């Protein structure tokens, strides 16, 4: 009798599973289909660098002149499907290929794959897995989203300027994992609110499948060497609402935390300042940002505040001070810096104009390193997907002798590091065309 009951139960389970499978098969909707999209920007840069002569500067390494570039190029292959199970669900796979023809990651890796991820989206939320940006990037709102052309203070000016030692020039959180392999979950939007979380085991693991050591790397693969993150967690919450009069608002708070791995192994080496810098114990990454954008009848206003705390900085400065071969460099405080930005824009028909301001400051070897950037952008649409633009950036970048000396001493110990750079009063103009489909 017991065997009969067990057999009957098993048959019932099999039949039930078969009926469930048939029902699920019937609920299948569209067969996955390929969609191709992309973008490219052709830019003509005109620039003038003026390093501080009191610190031995001149025009610096990039000087002044002009520069042609193909920038922000990307080709996306999306295979998209839909099914009706647990509510309507969409699923897709994206392969994003960068058009950057320069060296990526290091001198031996020219891998053009930038994004490679799977996504499933339903009434219960969205799951992302693979090489994709984390919620701290794509859920953030701020002044950077208002600027046009190449992005103004968040754009491509860095390709033509001399960046002084220690100066912070980014709207990204220090510790952001960018396209490292990760998993993310984003909730449905309820009452205007949406929450998201991402986890990346290793900030330098970018999809390597056959490299068995990729997930357990003990030293950086970047050049120059950089500290990187293990057990990287990020979170975000944003709020979006459009009122009846056409006024809309988007607000966000993002943050991240991770363990920091020194650039070159886990054993401290005090041979010189460069090796001490690469092997010293570093602070955990703990950064956050708050920002928002408001829109009304073509007008946009945006703002953002970033605080990176001591993220990834050397934890015990005595590990730098007490060297076997003391170079005589005074070692002072380091932090990862703070930044705030504002922007205003107006769109009228095919034209958009925007102005923005960015300020950052941080401690770098005991001195204050600061940036002030004033940006103006203008875009005009010529046809669907095609536009032209003009951008102007004025940059006041200030550091000090202690920061320059520190970077120069790092380069003495390791040629992969950049030489120290002085204060720089820079003007950068960008003209060009953008194509998007």
Tab-separated table of C-alpha atoms in Angstrom:
chain	number	residue	atom	x	y	z
A	1	UNK	CA	0.000	0.000	0.000
A	2	UNK	CA	2.870	2.318	0.937
A	3	UNK	CA	4.559	1.664	-2.414
A	4	UNK	CA	1.255	2.303	-4.215
A	5	UNK	CA	0.784	5.611	-2.446
A	6	UNK	CA	4.362	6.646	-3.158
A	7	UNK	CA	3.996	5.654	-6.803
A	8	UNK	CA	0.705	7.507	-7.105
A	9	UNK	CA	2.214	10.593	-5.519
A	10	UNK	CA	5.180	10.469	-7.846
A	11	UNK	CA	2.882	10.071	-10.861
A	12	UNK	CA	0.830	13.016	-9.636
A	13	UNK	CA	3.921	15.159	-9.258
A	14	UNK	CA	5.111	14.222	-12.748
A	15	UNK	CA	1.707	14.880	-14.307
A	16	UNK	CA	1.352	18.121	-12.353
A	17	UNK	CA	4.782	19.259	-13.494
A	18	UNK	CA	3.897	18.321	-17.048
A	19	UNK	CA	0.673	20.322	-16.902
A	20	UNK	CA	2.581	23.216	-15.350
A	21	UNK	CA	5.200	23.027	-18.078
A	22	UNK	CA	2.488	22.951	-20.760
A	23	UNK	CA	0.810	25.963	-19.191
A	24	UNK	CA	4.118	27.777	-18.956
A	25	UNK	CA	4.815	26.920	-22.601
A	26	UNK	CA	1.433	28.357	-23.526
A	27	UNK	CA	2.236	31.539	-21.653
A	28	UNK	CA	5.393	32.137	-23.646
A	29	UNK	CA	5.111	35.247	-25.728
A	30	UNK	CA	7.621	36.753	-28.096
A	31	UNK	CA	10.692	34.933	-29.292
A	32	UNK	CA	13.873	36.862	-28.393
A	33	UNK	CA	14.724	39.374	-31.115
A	34	UNK	CA	17.854	41.381	-31.813
A	35	UNK	CA	17.910	45.154	-31.462
A	36	UNK	CA	20.996	47.221	-32.284
A	37	UNK	CA	21.663	50.714	-30.929
A	38	UNK	CA	24.688	52.923	-30.559
A	39	UNK	CA	26.294	56.321	-30.376
A	40	UNK	CA	29.451	58.155	-31.409
A	41	UNK	CA	30.881	61.639	-30.913
A	42	UNK	CA	33.338	63.350	-33.259
A	43	UNK	CA	35.147	66.118	-31.384
A	44	UNK	CA	37.621	68.854	-32.213
A	45	UNK	CA	39.338	70.094	-29.031
A	46	UNK	CA	41.063	73.466	-28.721
A	47	UNK	CA	42.961	73.912	-25.450
A	48	UNK	CA	45.525	75.924	-23.538
A	49	UNK	CA	47.293	74.705	-20.385
A	50	UNK	CA	49.107	77.209	-18.188
A	51	UNK	CA	50.883	75.569	-15.262
A	52	UNK	CA	52.024	77.699	-12.339
A	53	UNK	CA	55.528	79.050	-13.147
A	54	UNK	CA	56.244	79.509	-9.415
A	55	UNK	CA	56.340	75.705	-9.144
A	56	UNK	CA	58.527	75.282	-12.202
A	57	UNK	CA	55.640	75.003	-14.653
A	58	UNK	CA	55.016	76.307	-18.135
A	59	UNK	CA	52.577	74.884	-20.632
A	60	UNK	CA	53.092	71.436	-19.173
A	61	UNK	CA	53.124	68.137	-21.029
A	62	UNK	CA	49.961	68.784	-23.074
A	63	UNK	CA	50.705	72.432	-23.766
A	64	UNK	CA	48.233	74.186	-26.025
A	65	UNK	CA	46.835	73.533	-29.483
A	66	UNK	CA	44.158	71.254	-30.908
A	67	UNK	CA	43.189	67.604	-30.827
A	68	UNK	CA	40.841	65.432	-32.906
A	69	UNK	CA	39.015	62.584	-31.181
A	70	UNK	CA	36.275	60.005	-31.642
A	71	UNK	CA	34.756	59.771	-28.188
A	72	UNK	CA	31.948	58.063	-26.250
A	73	UNK	CA	31.511	55.546	-29.058
A	74	UNK	CA	29.436	52.505	-28.198
A	75	UNK	CA	27.574	49.755	-30.104
A	76	UNK	CA	24.914	47.793	-28.183
A	77	UNK	CA	23.506	44.429	-29.229
A	78	UNK	CA	20.337	43.658	-27.247
A	79	UNK	CA	18.498	40.342	-27.578
A	80	UNK	CA	15.076	40.960	-26.025
A	81	UNK	CA	12.297	38.531	-25.137
A	82	UNK	CA	8.934	38.674	-23.320
A	83	UNK	CA	6.813	36.134	-21.472
A	84	UNK	CA	3.714	36.085	-19.277
A	85	UNK	CA	4.743	34.300	-16.095
A	86	UNK	CA	4.522	35.781	-12.600
A	87	UNK	CA	3.024	38.701	-14.430
A	88	UNK	CA	4.491	39.982	-17.649
A	89	UNK	CA	8.291	39.659	-17.719
A	90	UNK	CA	10.913	40.991	-20.078
A	91	UNK	CA	14.356	39.457	-20.352
A	92	UNK	CA	17.332	40.493	-22.411
A	93	UNK	CA	21.041	40.079	-22.957
A	94	UNK	CA	23.232	43.050	-23.841
A	95	UNK	CA	26.678	43.043	-25.377
A	96	UNK	CA	28.125	46.546	-25.386
A	97	UNK	CA	31.209	47.171	-27.521
A	98	UNK	CA	33.200	50.340	-26.993
A	99	UNK	CA	34.587	52.238	-29.956
A	100	UNK	CA	37.596	53.368	-27.927
A	101	UNK	CA	40.588	52.521	-30.121
A	102	UNK	CA	43.094	53.383	-27.400
A	103	UNK	CA	44.654	51.037	-24.866
A	104	UNK	CA	42.196	49.718	-22.284
A	105	UNK	CA	42.986	48.498	-18.769
A	106	UNK	CA	46.692	47.923	-19.458
A	107	UNK	CA	49.235	47.780	-22.264
A	108	UNK	CA	48.437	44.180	-23.197
A	109	UNK	CA	44.635	44.205	-23.050
A	110	UNK	CA	42.718	45.758	-25.930
A	111	UNK	CA	39.407	44.077	-25.072
A	112	UNK	CA	36.614	46.137	-26.688
A	113	UNK	CA	33.807	44.524	-24.623
A	114	UNK	CA	32.599	47.053	-22.071
A	115	UNK	CA	29.217	45.639	-21.035
A	116	UNK	CA	28.017	42.023	-21.028
A	117	UNK	CA	24.982	41.309	-18.872
A	118	UNK	CA	21.632	39.539	-18.499
A	119	UNK	CA	18.502	41.299	-17.248
A	120	UNK	CA	15.090	40.049	-16.128
A	121	UNK	CA	12.387	42.605	-15.439
A	122	UNK	CA	8.900	42.019	-14.075
A	123	UNK	CA	6.244	43.468	-11.795
A	124	UNK	CA	8.401	42.337	-8.850
A	125	UNK	CA	11.419	44.400	-9.940
A	126	UNK	CA	14.566	44.014	-12.031
A	127	UNK	CA	17.595	41.750	-11.680
A	128	UNK	CA	20.862	42.436	-13.518
A	129	UNK	CA	23.792	40.026	-13.657
A	130	UNK	CA	27.124	40.416	-15.398
A	131	UNK	CA	29.311	43.300	-16.458
A	132	UNK	CA	27.094	46.329	-15.984
A	133	UNK	CA	27.209	49.560	-14.014
A	134	UNK	CA	25.953	49.446	-10.445
A	135	UNK	CA	23.007	51.303	-8.929
A	136	UNK	CA	25.367	54.018	-7.632
A	137	UNK	CA	25.831	55.044	-11.270
A	138	UNK	CA	22.597	54.579	-13.207
A	139	UNK	CA	20.191	55.505	-10.377
A	140	UNK	CA	21.989	58.761	-9.497
A	141	UNK	CA	20.532	62.129	-10.480
A	142	UNK	CA	22.395	65.433	-10.455
A	143	UNK	CA	23.821	68.438	-12.267
A	144	UNK	CA	25.823	66.175	-14.586
A	145	UNK	CA	22.550	65.099	-16.242
A	146	UNK	CA	21.664	68.672	-17.207
A	147	UNK	CA	24.834	69.451	-19.163
A	148	UNK	CA	24.940	68.928	-22.937
A	149	UNK	CA	27.734	68.552	-25.546
A	150	UNK	CA	30.374	66.172	-24.093
A	151	UNK	CA	29.130	66.797	-20.541
A	152	UNK	CA	30.852	70.030	-19.508
A	153	UNK	CA	32.499	69.568	-16.088
A	154	UNK	CA	31.620	65.864	-16.395
A	155	UNK	CA	32.765	65.577	-20.001
A	156	UNK	CA	35.853	64.879	-22.066
A	157	UNK	CA	38.057	67.862	-21.150
A	158	UNK	CA	40.413	65.537	-19.255
A	159	UNK	CA	41.883	64.281	-22.521
A	160	UNK	CA	43.502	67.670	-23.188
A	161	UNK	CA	44.457	69.097	-19.772
A	162	UNK	CA	47.336	68.702	-17.345
A	163	UNK	CA	45.798	67.374	-14.138
A	164	UNK	CA	47.652	68.763	-11.081
A	165	UNK	CA	48.809	66.351	-8.390
A	166	UNK	CA	46.025	65.211	-6.066
A	167	UNK	CA	43.172	67.194	-7.650
A	168	UNK	CA	39.770	65.424	-7.731
A	169	UNK	CA	38.111	65.696	-11.162
A	170	UNK	CA	35.133	63.352	-11.221
A	171	UNK	CA	31.445	63.076	-10.367
A	172	UNK	CA	31.844	59.347	-9.638
A	173	UNK	CA	32.066	58.045	-6.098
A	174	UNK	CA	35.534	56.863	-5.101
A	175	UNK	CA	35.191	53.079	-5.016
A	176	UNK	CA	32.621	52.846	-7.820
A	177	UNK	CA	32.933	49.441	-9.516
A	178	UNK	CA	31.851	50.664	-12.958
A	179	UNK	CA	31.537	47.587	-15.247
A	180	UNK	CA	32.967	45.019	-12.824
A	181	UNK	CA	31.056	41.717	-12.709
A	182	UNK	CA	28.143	42.101	-10.294
A	183	UNK	CA	24.535	41.339	-9.464
A	184	UNK	CA	21.965	44.098	-8.913
A	185	UNK	CA	18.337	44.241	-7.819
A	186	UNK	CA	16.050	47.229	-8.366
A	187	UNK	CA	12.568	47.388	-6.860
A	188	UNK	CA	9.434	48.469	-8.744
A	189	UNK	CA	8.703	52.192	-8.459
A	190	UNK	CA	6.064	52.766	-5.765
A	191	UNK	CA	4.665	56.213	-4.961
A	192	UNK	CA	7.572	57.649	-6.923
A	193	UNK	CA	10.266	55.815	-4.933
A	194	UNK	CA	12.638	53.137	-6.202
A	195	UNK	CA	15.407	51.297	-4.332
A	196	UNK	CA	18.378	49.376	-5.662
A	197	UNK	CA	21.392	47.404	-4.457
A	198	UNK	CA	24.483	45.987	-6.205
A	199	UNK	CA	27.190	43.551	-5.158
A	200	UNK	CA	30.533	43.006	-6.917
A	201	UNK	CA	33.031	40.565	-5.366
A	202	UNK	CA	36.054	42.248	-6.969
A	203	UNK	CA	36.112	45.690	-8.579
A	204	UNK	CA	38.798	44.521	-11.043
A	205	UNK	CA	36.984	41.371	-12.169
A	206	UNK	CA	35.443	42.362	-15.488
A	207	UNK	CA	33.955	39.182	-16.868
A	208	UNK	CA	37.013	36.967	-17.166
A	209	UNK	CA	35.747	33.430	-17.586
A	210	UNK	CA	38.817	31.297	-18.259
A	211	UNK	CA	41.178	33.106	-15.933
A	212	UNK	CA	40.780	31.009	-12.802
A	213	UNK	CA	42.626	33.542	-10.634
A	214	UNK	CA	40.533	36.504	-11.782
A	215	UNK	CA	38.090	36.250	-8.887
A	216	UNK	CA	40.878	35.937	-6.299
A	217	UNK	CA	43.412	38.484	-7.522
A	218	UNK	CA	45.945	39.616	-4.907
A	219	UNK	CA	47.336	42.606	-6.805
A	220	UNK	CA	46.080	45.182	-9.273
A	221	UNK	CA	46.193	44.813	-13.030
A	222	UNK	CA	45.910	48.567	-13.638
A	223	UNK	CA	48.744	50.754	-14.812
A	224	UNK	CA	49.717	52.851	-12.942
A	225	UNK	CA	49.016	50.578	-9.959
A	226	UNK	CA	45.845	51.364	-8.019
A	227	UNK	CA	44.144	50.052	-4.909
A	228	UNK	CA	40.943	48.127	-5.643
A	229	UNK	CA	37.857	46.850	-3.839
A	230	UNK	CA	36.726	43.475	-2.515
A	231	UNK	CA	33.137	42.719	-1.390
A	232	UNK	CA	31.794	45.887	-3.004
A	233	UNK	CA	28.258	46.823	-1.925
A	234	UNK	CA	26.352	49.841	-3.254
A	235	UNK	CA	22.844	51.111	-2.667
A	236	UNK	CA	20.574	53.775	-4.091
A	237	UNK	CA	17.160	55.302	-3.599
A	238	UNK	CA	15.586	57.785	-5.962
A	239	UNK	CA	12.286	59.581	-6.232
A	240	UNK	CA	10.641	60.767	-9.441
A	241	UNK	CA	7.345	62.593	-9.841
A	242	UNK	CA	5.665	64.751	-12.470
A	243	UNK	CA	3.058	67.187	-11.225
A	244	UNK	CA	-0.108	68.184	-13.068
A	245	UNK	CA	1.285	71.581	-14.121
A	246	UNK	CA	4.206	69.941	-15.963
A	247	UNK	CA	6.756	70.460	-13.192
A	248	UNK	CA	8.819	67.312	-12.514
A	249	UNK	CA	11.443	66.409	-9.967
A	250	UNK	CA	13.983	63.576	-9.653
A	251	UNK	CA	15.989	63.108	-6.441
A	252	UNK	CA	18.554	60.482	-5.465
A	253	UNK	CA	20.806	59.272	-2.673
A	254	UNK	CA	23.565	56.784	-3.494
A	255	UNK	CA	26.370	55.210	-1.512
A	256	UNK	CA	28.888	52.391	-1.440
A	257	UNK	CA	31.130	50.466	0.908
A	258	UNK	CA	33.891	47.923	0.253
A	259	UNK	CA	37.105	46.462	1.603
A	260	UNK	CA	40.218	47.942	-0.014
A	261	UNK	CA	43.060	45.836	-1.351
A	262	UNK	CA	46.455	47.483	-1.721
A	263	UNK	CA	47.821	47.775	-5.237
A	264	UNK	CA	50.620	45.205	-4.871
A	265	UNK	CA	49.915	42.241	-2.627
A	266	UNK	CA	49.217	42.007	1.086
A	267	UNK	CA	52.768	42.184	2.474
A	268	UNK	CA	54.037	45.644	3.361
A	269	UNK	CA	57.260	46.611	1.553
A	270	UNK	CA	59.198	49.685	2.672
A	271	UNK	CA	61.957	49.653	0.060
A	272	UNK	CA	61.007	53.161	-1.075
A	273	UNK	CA	58.012	55.510	-1.068
A	274	UNK	CA	56.506	53.951	-4.202
A	275	UNK	CA	56.528	50.381	-2.877
A	276	UNK	CA	55.296	51.568	0.523
A	277	UNK	CA	52.430	53.402	-1.188
A	278	UNK	CA	51.525	50.276	-3.178
A	279	UNK	CA	51.595	47.854	-0.252
A	280	UNK	CA	50.397	49.933	2.729
A	281	UNK	CA	47.101	49.025	4.413
A	282	UNK	CA	44.292	51.219	3.137
A	283	UNK	CA	40.951	52.481	4.430
A	284	UNK	CA	37.667	50.896	3.407
A	285	UNK	CA	35.781	52.696	0.655
A	286	UNK	CA	32.795	54.567	2.111
A	287	UNK	CA	31.356	57.214	-0.207
A	288	UNK	CA	27.943	58.762	-0.745
A	289	UNK	CA	26.168	61.344	-2.902
A	290	UNK	CA	22.865	63.182	-2.897
A	291	UNK	CA	21.490	65.008	-5.916
A	292	UNK	CA	18.493	65.971	-7.961
A	293	UNK	CA	17.086	67.559	-11.097
A	294	UNK	CA	13.954	69.683	-11.499
A	295	UNK	CA	12.306	70.433	-14.863
A	296	UNK	CA	9.584	72.862	-15.949
A	297	UNK	CA	8.626	73.788	-19.498
A	298	UNK	CA	12.080	73.325	-20.966
A	299	UNK	CA	13.994	74.642	-17.957
A	300	UNK	CA	16.229	72.309	-15.913
A	301	UNK	CA	18.025	72.794	-12.618
A	302	UNK	CA	20.377	70.191	-11.143
A	303	UNK	CA	22.663	69.850	-8.138
A	304	UNK	CA	24.795	67.155	-6.481
A	305	UNK	CA	26.951	66.735	-3.373
A	306	UNK	CA	29.604	63.989	-3.067
A	307	UNK	CA	31.550	62.987	0.049
A	308	UNK	CA	34.239	60.330	-0.410
A	309	UNK	CA	35.611	60.481	3.139
A	310	UNK	CA	38.919	58.612	3.470
A	311	UNK	CA	38.003	55.973	0.875
A	312	UNK	CA	41.013	53.876	-0.229
A	313	UNK	CA	43.567	56.167	1.433
A	314	UNK	CA	46.595	54.847	3.354
A	315	UNK	CA	45.350	53.923	6.823
A	316	UNK	CA	48.570	54.331	8.810
A	317	UNK	CA	50.761	57.134	7.498
A	318	UNK	CA	53.673	55.815	9.548
A	319	UNK	CA	53.894	53.054	6.954
A	320	UNK	CA	54.949	55.793	4.536
A	321	UNK	CA	56.996	57.857	6.985
A	322	UNK	CA	59.113	55.073	8.440
A	323	UNK	CA	60.916	54.030	5.289
A	324	UNK	CA	64.181	52.106	5.049
A	325	UNK	CA	65.363	54.615	2.440
A	326	UNK	CA	63.737	57.814	3.632
A	327	UNK	CA	63.598	60.258	0.675
A	328	UNK	CA	63.188	63.223	3.000
A	329	UNK	CA	59.605	63.861	1.819
A	330	UNK	CA	57.287	65.149	4.538
A	331	UNK	CA	54.185	62.944	4.678
A	332	UNK	CA	50.905	64.657	5.578
A	333	UNK	CA	47.218	63.770	5.630
A	334	UNK	CA	45.360	62.246	2.665
A	335	UNK	CA	41.612	62.011	2.065
A	336	UNK	CA	39.487	61.096	-0.960
A	337	UNK	CA	37.792	64.477	-1.258
A	338	UNK	CA	34.433	66.181	-1.551
A	339	UNK	CA	32.710	67.787	-4.528
A	340	UNK	CA	29.563	69.720	-5.339
A	341	UNK	CA	28.109	70.846	-8.652
A	342	UNK	CA	25.240	72.929	-10.020
A	343	UNK	CA	23.779	73.251	-13.512
A	344	UNK	CA	20.952	75.023	-15.312
A	345	UNK	CA	19.678	74.301	-18.798
A	346	UNK	CA	16.995	75.374	-21.237
A	347	UNK	CA	15.694	73.501	-24.268
A	348	UNK	CA	13.774	75.359	-26.968
A	349	UNK	CA	12.827	73.346	-30.013
A	350	UNK	CA	15.965	71.753	-31.490
A	351	UNK	CA	18.303	73.864	-29.326
A	352	UNK	CA	19.622	73.339	-25.806
A	353	UNK	CA	21.941	75.527	-23.764
A	354	UNK	CA	23.338	74.705	-20.322
A	355	UNK	CA	25.719	76.261	-17.805
A	356	UNK	CA	27.367	74.478	-14.889
A	357	UNK	CA	29.831	74.805	-12.044
A	358	UNK	CA	31.869	72.117	-10.265
A	359	UNK	CA	34.031	72.468	-7.165
A	360	UNK	CA	36.118	69.810	-5.450
A	361	UNK	CA	38.687	69.766	-2.686
A	362	UNK	CA	40.754	67.148	-0.885
A	363	UNK	CA	43.791	66.742	1.318
A	364	UNK	CA	46.789	65.370	-0.556
A	365	UNK	CA	50.025	64.952	1.383
A	366	UNK	CA	48.938	67.565	3.893
A	367	UNK	CA	47.916	70.332	1.460
A	368	UNK	CA	44.555	71.279	-0.051
A	369	UNK	CA	44.079	70.374	-3.728
A	370	UNK	CA	41.103	72.123	-5.351
A	371	UNK	CA	39.254	72.371	-8.648
A	372	UNK	CA	36.855	75.034	-9.933
A	373	UNK	CA	35.278	74.346	-13.318
A	374	UNK	CA	32.896	76.647	-15.194
A	375	UNK	CA	31.133	75.053	-18.176
A	376	UNK	CA	28.869	76.242	-20.995
A	377	UNK	CA	27.368	73.866	-23.569
A	378	UNK	CA	25.168	74.345	-26.629
A	379	UNK	CA	23.523	71.596	-28.720
A	380	UNK	CA	21.390	71.759	-31.857
A	381	UNK	CA	19.529	68.821	-33.379
A	382	UNK	CA	19.889	68.633	-37.145
A	383	UNK	CA	18.004	65.402	-37.793
A	384	UNK	CA	16.774	62.377	-35.829
A	385	UNK	CA	19.828	61.065	-33.977
A	386	UNK	CA	22.197	63.741	-35.329
A	387	UNK	CA	23.245	66.933	-33.530
A	388	UNK	CA	26.118	69.401	-33.392
A	389	UNK	CA	27.548	71.059	-30.288
A	390	UNK	CA	29.915	73.643	-28.842
A	391	UNK	CA	31.369	73.463	-25.333
A	392	UNK	CA	33.597	75.746	-23.272
A	393	UNK	CA	35.266	74.873	-19.979
A	394	UNK	CA	37.374	77.160	-17.784
A	395	UNK	CA	39.315	75.227	-15.155
A	396	UNK	CA	41.179	76.576	-12.157
A	397	UNK	CA	43.136	73.617	-10.743
A	398	UNK	CA	45.231	74.288	-7.649
A	399	UNK	CA	47.619	72.083	-5.699
A	400	UNK	CA	50.888	72.644	-3.798
A	401	UNK	CA	54.584	71.831	-3.755
A	402	UNK	CA	54.152	69.015	-1.213
A	403	UNK	CA	51.756	67.225	-3.573
A	404	UNK	CA	54.028	67.686	-6.596
A	405	UNK	CA	57.080	66.456	-4.677
A	406	UNK	CA	55.153	63.411	-3.441
A	407	UNK	CA	54.124	62.369	-6.963
A	408	UNK	CA	57.643	62.935	-8.289
A	409	UNK	CA	59.068	60.710	-5.555
A	410	UNK	CA	56.555	57.973	-6.434
A	411	UNK	CA	57.763	58.069	-10.023
A	412	UNK	CA	61.398	57.728	-8.900
A	413	UNK	CA	60.467	54.439	-7.242
A	414	UNK	CA	58.119	53.212	-9.997
A	415	UNK	CA	58.088	54.599	-13.546
A	416	UNK	CA	54.425	53.599	-13.964
A	417	UNK	CA	53.419	56.580	-11.819
A	418	UNK	CA	52.925	60.015	-13.397
A	419	UNK	CA	55.219	62.925	-12.671
A	420	UNK	CA	53.978	65.595	-10.290
A	421	UNK	CA	52.026	68.411	-11.950
A	422	UNK	CA	51.595	72.007	-10.860
A	423	UNK	CA	48.650	74.385	-10.617
A	424	UNK	CA	46.933	74.777	-13.957
A	425	UNK	CA	44.705	77.522	-15.349
A	426	UNK	CA	43.122	75.811	-18.337
A	427	UNK	CA	40.747	76.758	-21.130
A	428	UNK	CA	39.212	73.993	-23.225
A	429	UNK	CA	36.811	74.301	-26.153
A	430	UNK	CA	35.107	71.358	-27.848
A	431	UNK	CA	33.237	71.443	-31.156
A	432	UNK	CA	31.732	68.484	-32.892
A	433	UNK	CA	28.830	66.254	-33.833
A	434	UNK	CA	26.980	63.490	-32.011
A	435	UNK	CA	25.239	60.543	-33.648
A	436	UNK	CA	22.840	58.255	-31.819
A	437	UNK	CA	20.440	55.585	-33.006
